[in-house]
Amino acid sequence: MSSNQLATHGNQRTMNLNSVIFQNIIDSPYLKNLTDMNDFQVIVSEAQRNVKSMEPYLKGSTPSTAWVIMYKFWTLTLTIRQLENLIDHPHSVYLRGIGFLYLRFVCKPDQLWDWLGAYLDDDQEITLQSGVKPVYSTIGKMCYMLLHDQKFLGQMLPRIPVLVMRDLESKLEPYAEAGRGKSGQRDPFRKDKSDRDRGSGRGRDRGRDDHPRSSRNDRDRSRSRDRSRDRGGRGRRYDDDEDDYHRSSRRRSYSRSRSRSRDRYRDRRDDYRRRSRSRSPGRR
C-alpha cells in the first residue's frame, strides 16, 4: 500500500452508507451528470459552486448535492493528500464538511481521532440544514457530532467498536459542554427586535402622559443640532471616531487571535497525521 493511501474499512461498494440513501444516490440524476467528471479538482470546483448545506436530502427522496459529491469522491479513491486538501480547504467550508463526513464513513475507527480530534475547537460556521428554518453549527461541533453520536442529521453512522468508543469518549470529555449545543437556528435580529419593541412600547407610554416634557425635549434637541452646525457642520463627533477606533482594534485583535488559533489546529493536525500514517494498511 502506498504511504499516501487512506486506510479504510467496511463495504467497498456502499461506502458504509445505509441501503436507502445509497440507492437514492445511485439513482440520482445528479450523480449521472457527474459520470464523466473523474478528476479531483473538477469535482472540487463543482462542490464549491453548488454545495450550500450538509443535510442528506434536499426534498423527499432526493439526495443532497453534498452527499452525492461525497460518494463521487469515494469512487475516485481519494488519497491522504487529497483528503487533507478537503478538510483544510481555505475557500469552502462545505468541502471541509464533506471531507470530515467522508472520513467518518470510511476511515478505520481507531484512526478517527487522529483525523478529527485536532478540529474540535474550530469555530468556522457551517450550515447543516437549509430551508425556511436553517440550522447552523461550526466545524468543531460537527466533528464532535461525528465522533460522539450514532447518527448525523438522521442518518446512521458506521458503528464504532466499544473499546474504541470508550477511548473516544474520554478524549471528548473536555469538549462535552460545547458539543452538547451541537446546532441551532441563528436569529441575530431577535434580541435587537425585542429591545426595539420594548423601547417603542415605553416611548408610547411616556408619550401619552408626558406631552409637555416631550415638547421641551424636542426644543432642546433642536437647539443642540443648531449648536452642532455652528461648530462646523460636521456630522461625526469625536466619540464616533473613538468608537470606530475601538471597533477597528477589536477586529485586529480578533484577526490575530483567529490566526493563532489556526496555527494551533495546524500543529495538532500535523502531529496526529504523522501518527496516523504509521498505522495499518488500506482498504480491505
CSV table of C-alpha atoms in Angstrom, one decimal:
chain,number,residue,atom,x,y,z
A,1,MET,CA,0.0,0.0,0.0
A,2,SER,CA,1.2,3.5,-0.8
A,3,SER,CA,2.0,5.8,2.1
A,4,ASN,CA,-0.4,8.2,0.6
A,5,GLN,CA,-3.4,5.8,0.6
A,6,LEU,CA,-6.0,6.1,3.3
A,7,ALA,CA,-6.7,3.1,5.5
A,8,THR,CA,-10.4,2.3,5.1
A,9,HIS,CA,-12.8,-0.4,6.3
A,10,GLY,CA,-16.2,-1.8,5.6
A,11,ASN,CA,-18.3,-2.2,2.4
A,12,GLN,CA,-16.2,-1.0,-0.6
A,13,ARG,CA,-19.3,-0.5,-2.8
A,14,THR,CA,-21.7,1.3,-0.5
A,15,MET,CA,-19.2,3.4,1.4
A,16,ASN,CA,-20.9,2.1,4.6
A,17,LEU,CA,-24.0,4.2,3.8
A,18,ASN,CA,-27.3,2.8,4.8
A,19,SER,CA,-29.1,1.0,1.9
A,20,VAL,CA,-31.8,3.6,1.4
A,21,ILE,CA,-29.7,6.7,0.9
A,22,PHE,CA,-27.1,4.6,-1.0
A,23,GLN,CA,-29.8,3.6,-3.5
A,24,ASN,CA,-31.1,7.1,-3.8
A,25,ILE,CA,-27.6,8.4,-4.5
A,26,ILE,CA,-27.0,5.7,-7.1
A,27,ASP,CA,-30.3,6.5,-8.8
A,28,SER,CA,-29.7,10.3,-8.6
A,29,PRO,CA,-29.7,12.2,-11.9
A,30,TYR,CA,-27.1,14.4,-10.4
A,31,LEU,CA,-24.7,11.5,-9.9
A,32,LYS,CA,-25.3,10.6,-13.6
A,33,ASN,CA,-24.4,14.1,-14.5
A,34,LEU,CA,-21.0,13.7,-12.7
A,35,THR,CA,-20.2,10.4,-14.6
A,36,ASP,CA,-17.6,12.0,-16.9
A,37,MET,CA,-16.1,14.1,-14.1
A,38,ASN,CA,-13.2,11.9,-12.9
A,39,ASP,CA,-10.7,14.5,-11.9
A,40,PHE,CA,-10.4,15.5,-8.3
A,41,GLN,CA,-10.0,19.2,-8.9
A,42,VAL,CA,-13.0,19.2,-11.3
A,43,ILE,CA,-15.2,17.7,-8.5
A,44,VAL,CA,-13.8,20.2,-6.0
A,45,SER,CA,-14.9,23.1,-8.3
A,46,GLU,CA,-18.3,21.5,-8.7
A,47,ALA,CA,-18.7,21.4,-5.0
A,48,GLN,CA,-17.6,25.0,-4.5
A,49,ARG,CA,-20.2,26.1,-6.9
A,50,ASN,CA,-23.2,24.1,-5.8
A,51,VAL,CA,-22.9,22.8,-2.1
A,52,LYS,CA,-24.6,25.2,0.3
A,53,SER,CA,-25.5,22.9,3.2
A,54,MET,CA,-24.8,19.4,4.7
A,55,GLU,CA,-28.2,17.7,5.0
A,56,PRO,CA,-28.6,14.2,3.5
A,57,TYR,CA,-31.8,15.0,1.5
A,58,LEU,CA,-33.0,18.1,-0.3
A,59,LYS,CA,-36.7,17.1,-0.6
A,60,GLY,CA,-38.4,13.8,-0.3
A,61,SER,CA,-36.0,11.0,-1.5
A,62,THR,CA,-33.7,13.4,-3.5
A,63,PRO,CA,-30.2,13.1,-2.0
A,64,SER,CA,-28.4,16.4,-1.4
A,65,THR,CA,-25.6,17.8,-3.6
A,66,ALA,CA,-23.2,17.4,-0.7
A,67,TRP,CA,-23.9,13.6,-0.2
A,68,VAL,CA,-23.8,12.8,-3.9
A,69,ILE,CA,-20.5,14.6,-4.3
A,70,MET,CA,-19.2,12.8,-1.2
A,71,TYR,CA,-20.0,9.4,-2.9
A,72,LYS,CA,-18.4,10.6,-6.1
A,73,PHE,CA,-15.2,11.3,-4.2
A,74,TRP,CA,-15.4,7.7,-2.9
A,75,THR,CA,-15.4,6.4,-6.5
A,76,LEU,CA,-12.2,8.4,-7.1
A,77,THR,CA,-10.4,6.6,-4.2
A,78,LEU,CA,-9.1,9.8,-2.5
A,79,THR,CA,-5.6,9.8,-1.3
A,80,ILE,CA,-4.5,11.2,2.1
A,81,ARG,CA,-3.2,14.3,0.5
A,82,GLN,CA,-6.5,14.9,-1.3
A,83,LEU,CA,-8.4,14.4,1.9
A,84,GLU,CA,-6.1,16.9,3.7
A,85,ASN,CA,-6.9,19.4,0.9
A,86,LEU,CA,-10.6,18.9,1.5
A,87,ILE,CA,-10.6,19.3,5.3
A,88,ASP,CA,-8.3,22.2,5.3
A,89,HIS,CA,-9.8,23.9,2.2
A,90,PRO,CA,-9.4,27.7,2.5
A,91,HIS,CA,-12.3,28.8,0.5
A,92,SER,CA,-15.2,26.4,1.1
A,93,VAL,CA,-16.4,25.3,4.5
A,94,TYR,CA,-18.7,22.7,2.7
A,95,LEU,CA,-15.7,21.0,1.1
A,96,ARG,CA,-14.3,20.7,4.6
A,97,GLY,CA,-17.6,19.3,5.9
A,98,ILE,CA,-17.7,16.8,3.0
A,99,GLY,CA,-14.2,15.7,3.9
A,100,PHE,CA,-15.0,15.1,7.6
A,101,LEU,CA,-18.2,13.2,6.7
A,102,TYR,CA,-16.2,11.1,4.1
A,103,LEU,CA,-13.7,10.2,6.8
A,104,ARG,CA,-16.4,9.2,9.3
A,105,PHE,CA,-18.0,6.8,6.9
A,106,VAL,CA,-14.8,5.0,5.6
A,107,CYS,CA,-11.8,5.7,7.9
A,108,LYS,CA,-10.8,2.9,10.3
A,109,PRO,CA,-12.4,3.7,13.6
A,110,ASP,CA,-9.2,3.7,15.6
A,111,GLN,CA,-7.8,6.4,13.3
A,112,LEU,CA,-10.8,8.8,13.5
A,113,TRP,CA,-9.4,10.7,16.4
A,114,ASP,CA,-6.2,11.3,14.5
A,115,TRP,CA,-8.1,12.9,11.7
A,116,LEU,CA,-10.9,14.8,13.5
A,117,GLY,CA,-9.6,15.4,17.0
A,118,ALA,CA,-7.5,18.4,16.0
A,119,TYR,CA,-10.5,20.3,14.7
A,120,LEU,CA,-12.8,20.2,17.8
A,121,ASP,CA,-12.0,23.9,18.6
A,122,ASP,CA,-12.6,25.1,15.0
A,123,ASP,CA,-15.3,27.8,15.1
A,124,GLN,CA,-15.8,28.3,11.4
A,125,GLU,CA,-19.6,28.4,10.8
A,126,ILE,CA,-21.3,25.8,8.6
A,127,THR,CA,-25.0,25.4,7.5
A,128,LEU,CA,-26.1,21.9,8.4
A,129,GLN,CA,-29.6,22.3,7.1
A,130,SER,CA,-31.0,24.9,4.7
A,131,GLY,CA,-34.6,25.9,4.1
A,132,VAL,CA,-37.1,28.1,5.9
A,133,LYS,CA,-35.5,27.3,9.3
A,134,PRO,CA,-31.9,26.7,8.6
A,135,VAL,CA,-29.7,25.0,11.2
A,136,TYR,CA,-26.2,26.3,11.8
A,137,SER,CA,-23.2,24.8,13.6
A,138,THR,CA,-19.4,25.0,13.5
A,139,ILE,CA,-16.8,22.7,12.1
A,140,GLY,CA,-15.7,21.9,15.7
A,141,LYS,CA,-19.2,20.9,16.7
A,142,MET,CA,-19.8,18.9,13.5
A,143,CYS,CA,-16.6,16.9,14.3
A,144,TYR,CA,-17.9,16.4,17.8
A,145,MET,CA,-21.1,15.0,16.4
A,146,LEU,CA,-19.3,12.7,14.0
A,147,LEU,CA,-17.1,11.3,16.8
A,148,HIS,CA,-19.7,11.1,19.6
A,149,ASP,CA,-23.2,10.4,18.0
A,150,GLN,CA,-24.6,7.4,16.4
A,151,LYS,CA,-26.5,9.5,13.8
A,152,PHE,CA,-25.7,12.6,11.7
A,153,LEU,CA,-28.8,14.6,10.7
A,154,GLY,CA,-30.9,11.4,11.0
A,155,GLN,CA,-28.5,9.1,9.1
A,156,MET,CA,-26.9,6.2,10.8
A,157,LEU,CA,-23.1,6.4,11.0
A,158,PRO,CA,-20.9,3.3,10.9
A,159,ARG,CA,-20.6,1.5,14.2
A,160,ILE,CA,-17.5,2.2,16.3
A,161,PRO,CA,-16.2,-0.7,18.3
A,162,VAL,CA,-16.9,-0.5,22.1
A,163,LEU,CA,-13.2,-0.2,23.2
A,164,VAL,CA,-12.5,2.5,20.6
A,165,MET,CA,-15.7,4.4,21.6
A,166,ARG,CA,-14.7,4.4,25.2
A,167,ASP,CA,-11.3,5.9,24.3
A,168,LEU,CA,-13.1,8.5,22.1
A,169,GLU,CA,-15.5,9.4,24.9
A,170,SER,CA,-12.6,10.0,27.4
A,171,LYS,CA,-10.9,12.2,24.8
A,172,LEU,CA,-14.1,14.1,24.0
A,173,GLU,CA,-14.9,14.8,27.6
A,174,PRO,CA,-13.2,18.3,27.7
A,175,TYR,CA,-15.4,19.3,24.7
A,176,ALA,CA,-18.6,17.8,26.0
A,177,GLU,CA,-20.2,21.1,27.2
A,178,ALA,CA,-19.6,22.8,23.8
A,179,GLY,CA,-20.6,19.6,22.0
A,180,ARG,CA,-24.0,19.3,23.7
A,181,GLY,CA,-25.1,22.6,22.0
A,182,LYS,CA,-24.5,20.9,18.6
A,183,SER,CA,-26.6,23.1,16.4
A,184,GLY,CA,-29.3,25.7,16.4
A,185,GLN,CA,-31.3,28.2,14.5
A,186,ARG,CA,-29.5,31.5,14.3
A,187,ASP,CA,-31.6,34.7,14.5
A,188,PRO,CA,-29.2,37.6,15.1
A,189,PHE,CA,-32.0,40.1,14.9
A,190,ARG,CA,-34.3,38.6,17.6
A,191,LYS,CA,-32.7,40.3,20.6
A,192,ASP,CA,-32.4,43.7,18.8
A,193,LYS,CA,-36.0,43.4,17.6
A,194,SER,CA,-37.4,42.7,21.1
A,195,ASP,CA,-35.3,45.5,22.5
A,196,ARG,CA,-36.7,47.9,19.9
A,197,ASP,CA,-40.2,46.6,20.6
A,198,ARG,CA,-39.8,47.2,24.3
A,199,GLY,CA,-38.2,50.6,23.7
A,200,SER,CA,-41.0,51.7,21.4
A,201,GLY,CA,-43.6,50.5,23.9
A,202,ARG,CA,-42.0,52.6,26.7
A,203,GLY,CA,-41.9,55.5,24.3
A,204,ARG,CA,-45.6,55.3,23.6
A,205,ASP,CA,-46.4,55.1,27.3
A,206,ARG,CA,-44.4,58.1,28.1
A,207,GLY,CA,-45.8,59.9,25.1
A,208,ARG,CA,-49.3,59.6,26.4
A,209,ASP,CA,-48.5,61.0,29.9
A,210,ASP,CA,-45.7,63.5,29.3
A,211,HIS,CA,-46.5,65.6,26.2
A,212,PRO,CA,-45.1,68.8,27.8
A,213,ARG,CA,-41.8,67.1,28.6
A,214,SER,CA,-41.6,65.6,25.1
A,215,SER,CA,-42.1,69.0,23.6
A,216,ARG,CA,-39.4,70.6,25.8
A,217,ASN,CA,-37.0,67.8,24.8
A,218,ASP,CA,-37.7,68.4,21.1
A,219,ARG,CA,-36.8,72.1,21.6
A,220,ASP,CA,-33.6,71.1,23.4
A,221,ARG,CA,-32.6,68.7,20.7
A,222,SER,CA,-33.3,71.4,18.1
A,223,ARG,CA,-31.0,73.8,19.9
A,224,SER,CA,-28.4,71.2,20.2
A,225,ARG,CA,-28.4,70.5,16.5
A,226,ASP,CA,-28.1,74.2,15.8
A,227,ARG,CA,-25.1,74.5,18.1
A,228,SER,CA,-23.5,71.5,16.3
A,229,ARG,CA,-23.9,73.1,12.9
A,230,ASP,CA,-22.4,76.4,14.3
A,231,ARG,CA,-19.3,74.5,15.4
A,232,GLY,CA,-18.5,73.5,11.8
A,233,GLY,CA,-21.4,71.4,10.4
A,234,ARG,CA,-19.5,68.1,10.7
A,235,GLY,CA,-21.9,65.2,11.2
A,236,ARG,CA,-19.4,63.0,13.0
A,237,ARG,CA,-18.5,63.6,16.7
A,238,TYR,CA,-15.2,62.8,18.4
A,239,ASP,CA,-16.7,59.9,20.3
A,240,ASP,CA,-17.9,58.5,16.9
A,241,ASP,CA,-14.3,58.4,15.8
A,242,GLU,CA,-13.3,56.9,19.1
A,243,ASP,CA,-15.9,54.1,18.7
A,244,ASP,CA,-14.6,53.4,15.2
A,245,TYR,CA,-11.1,53.2,16.6
A,246,HIS,CA,-12.2,50.7,19.2
A,247,ARG,CA,-14.1,48.6,16.7
A,248,SER,CA,-11.1,48.6,14.4
A,249,SER,CA,-8.8,47.5,17.3
A,250,ARG,CA,-11.2,44.7,18.2
A,251,ARG,CA,-11.2,43.5,14.6
A,252,ARG,CA,-7.4,43.4,14.5
A,253,SER,CA,-7.3,41.6,17.8
A,254,TYR,CA,-9.9,39.0,16.6
A,255,SER,CA,-7.9,38.5,13.4
A,256,ARG,CA,-4.7,37.9,15.3
A,257,SER,CA,-6.5,35.5,17.7
A,258,ARG,CA,-8.0,33.6,14.8
A,259,SER,CA,-4.6,33.3,13.1
A,260,ARG,CA,-3.0,31.9,16.3
A,261,SER,CA,-5.9,29.5,16.7
A,262,ARG,CA,-5.5,28.3,13.1
A,263,ASP,CA,-1.8,27.7,13.8
A,264,ARG,CA,-2.7,25.6,16.8
A,265,TYR,CA,-5.1,23.5,14.7
A,266,ARG,CA,-2.4,23.0,12.1
A,267,ASP,CA,0.3,22.0,14.6
A,268,ARG,CA,-2.0,19.5,16.3
A,269,ARG,CA,-3.3,18.1,12.9
A,270,ASP,CA,0.3,17.5,11.7
A,271,ASP,CA,1.1,15.7,14.9
A,272,TYR,CA,-2.0,13.5,14.6
A,273,ARG,CA,-1.3,12.9,10.9
A,274,ARG,CA,2.3,11.7,11.5
A,275,ARG,CA,1.0,9.1,13.9
A,276,SER,CA,-1.8,8.2,11.5
A,277,ARG,CA,0.5,7.5,8.6
A,278,SER,CA,2.4,5.0,10.7
A,279,ARG,CA,-0.7,2.9,11.2
A,280,SER,CA,-2.0,-0.2,9.4
A,281,PRO,CA,-2.8,-0.8,5.7
A,282,GLY,CA,-5.6,0.2,3.5
A,283,ARG,CA,-8.9,-1.0,2.1
A,284,ARG,CA,-10.0,-4.4,3.0
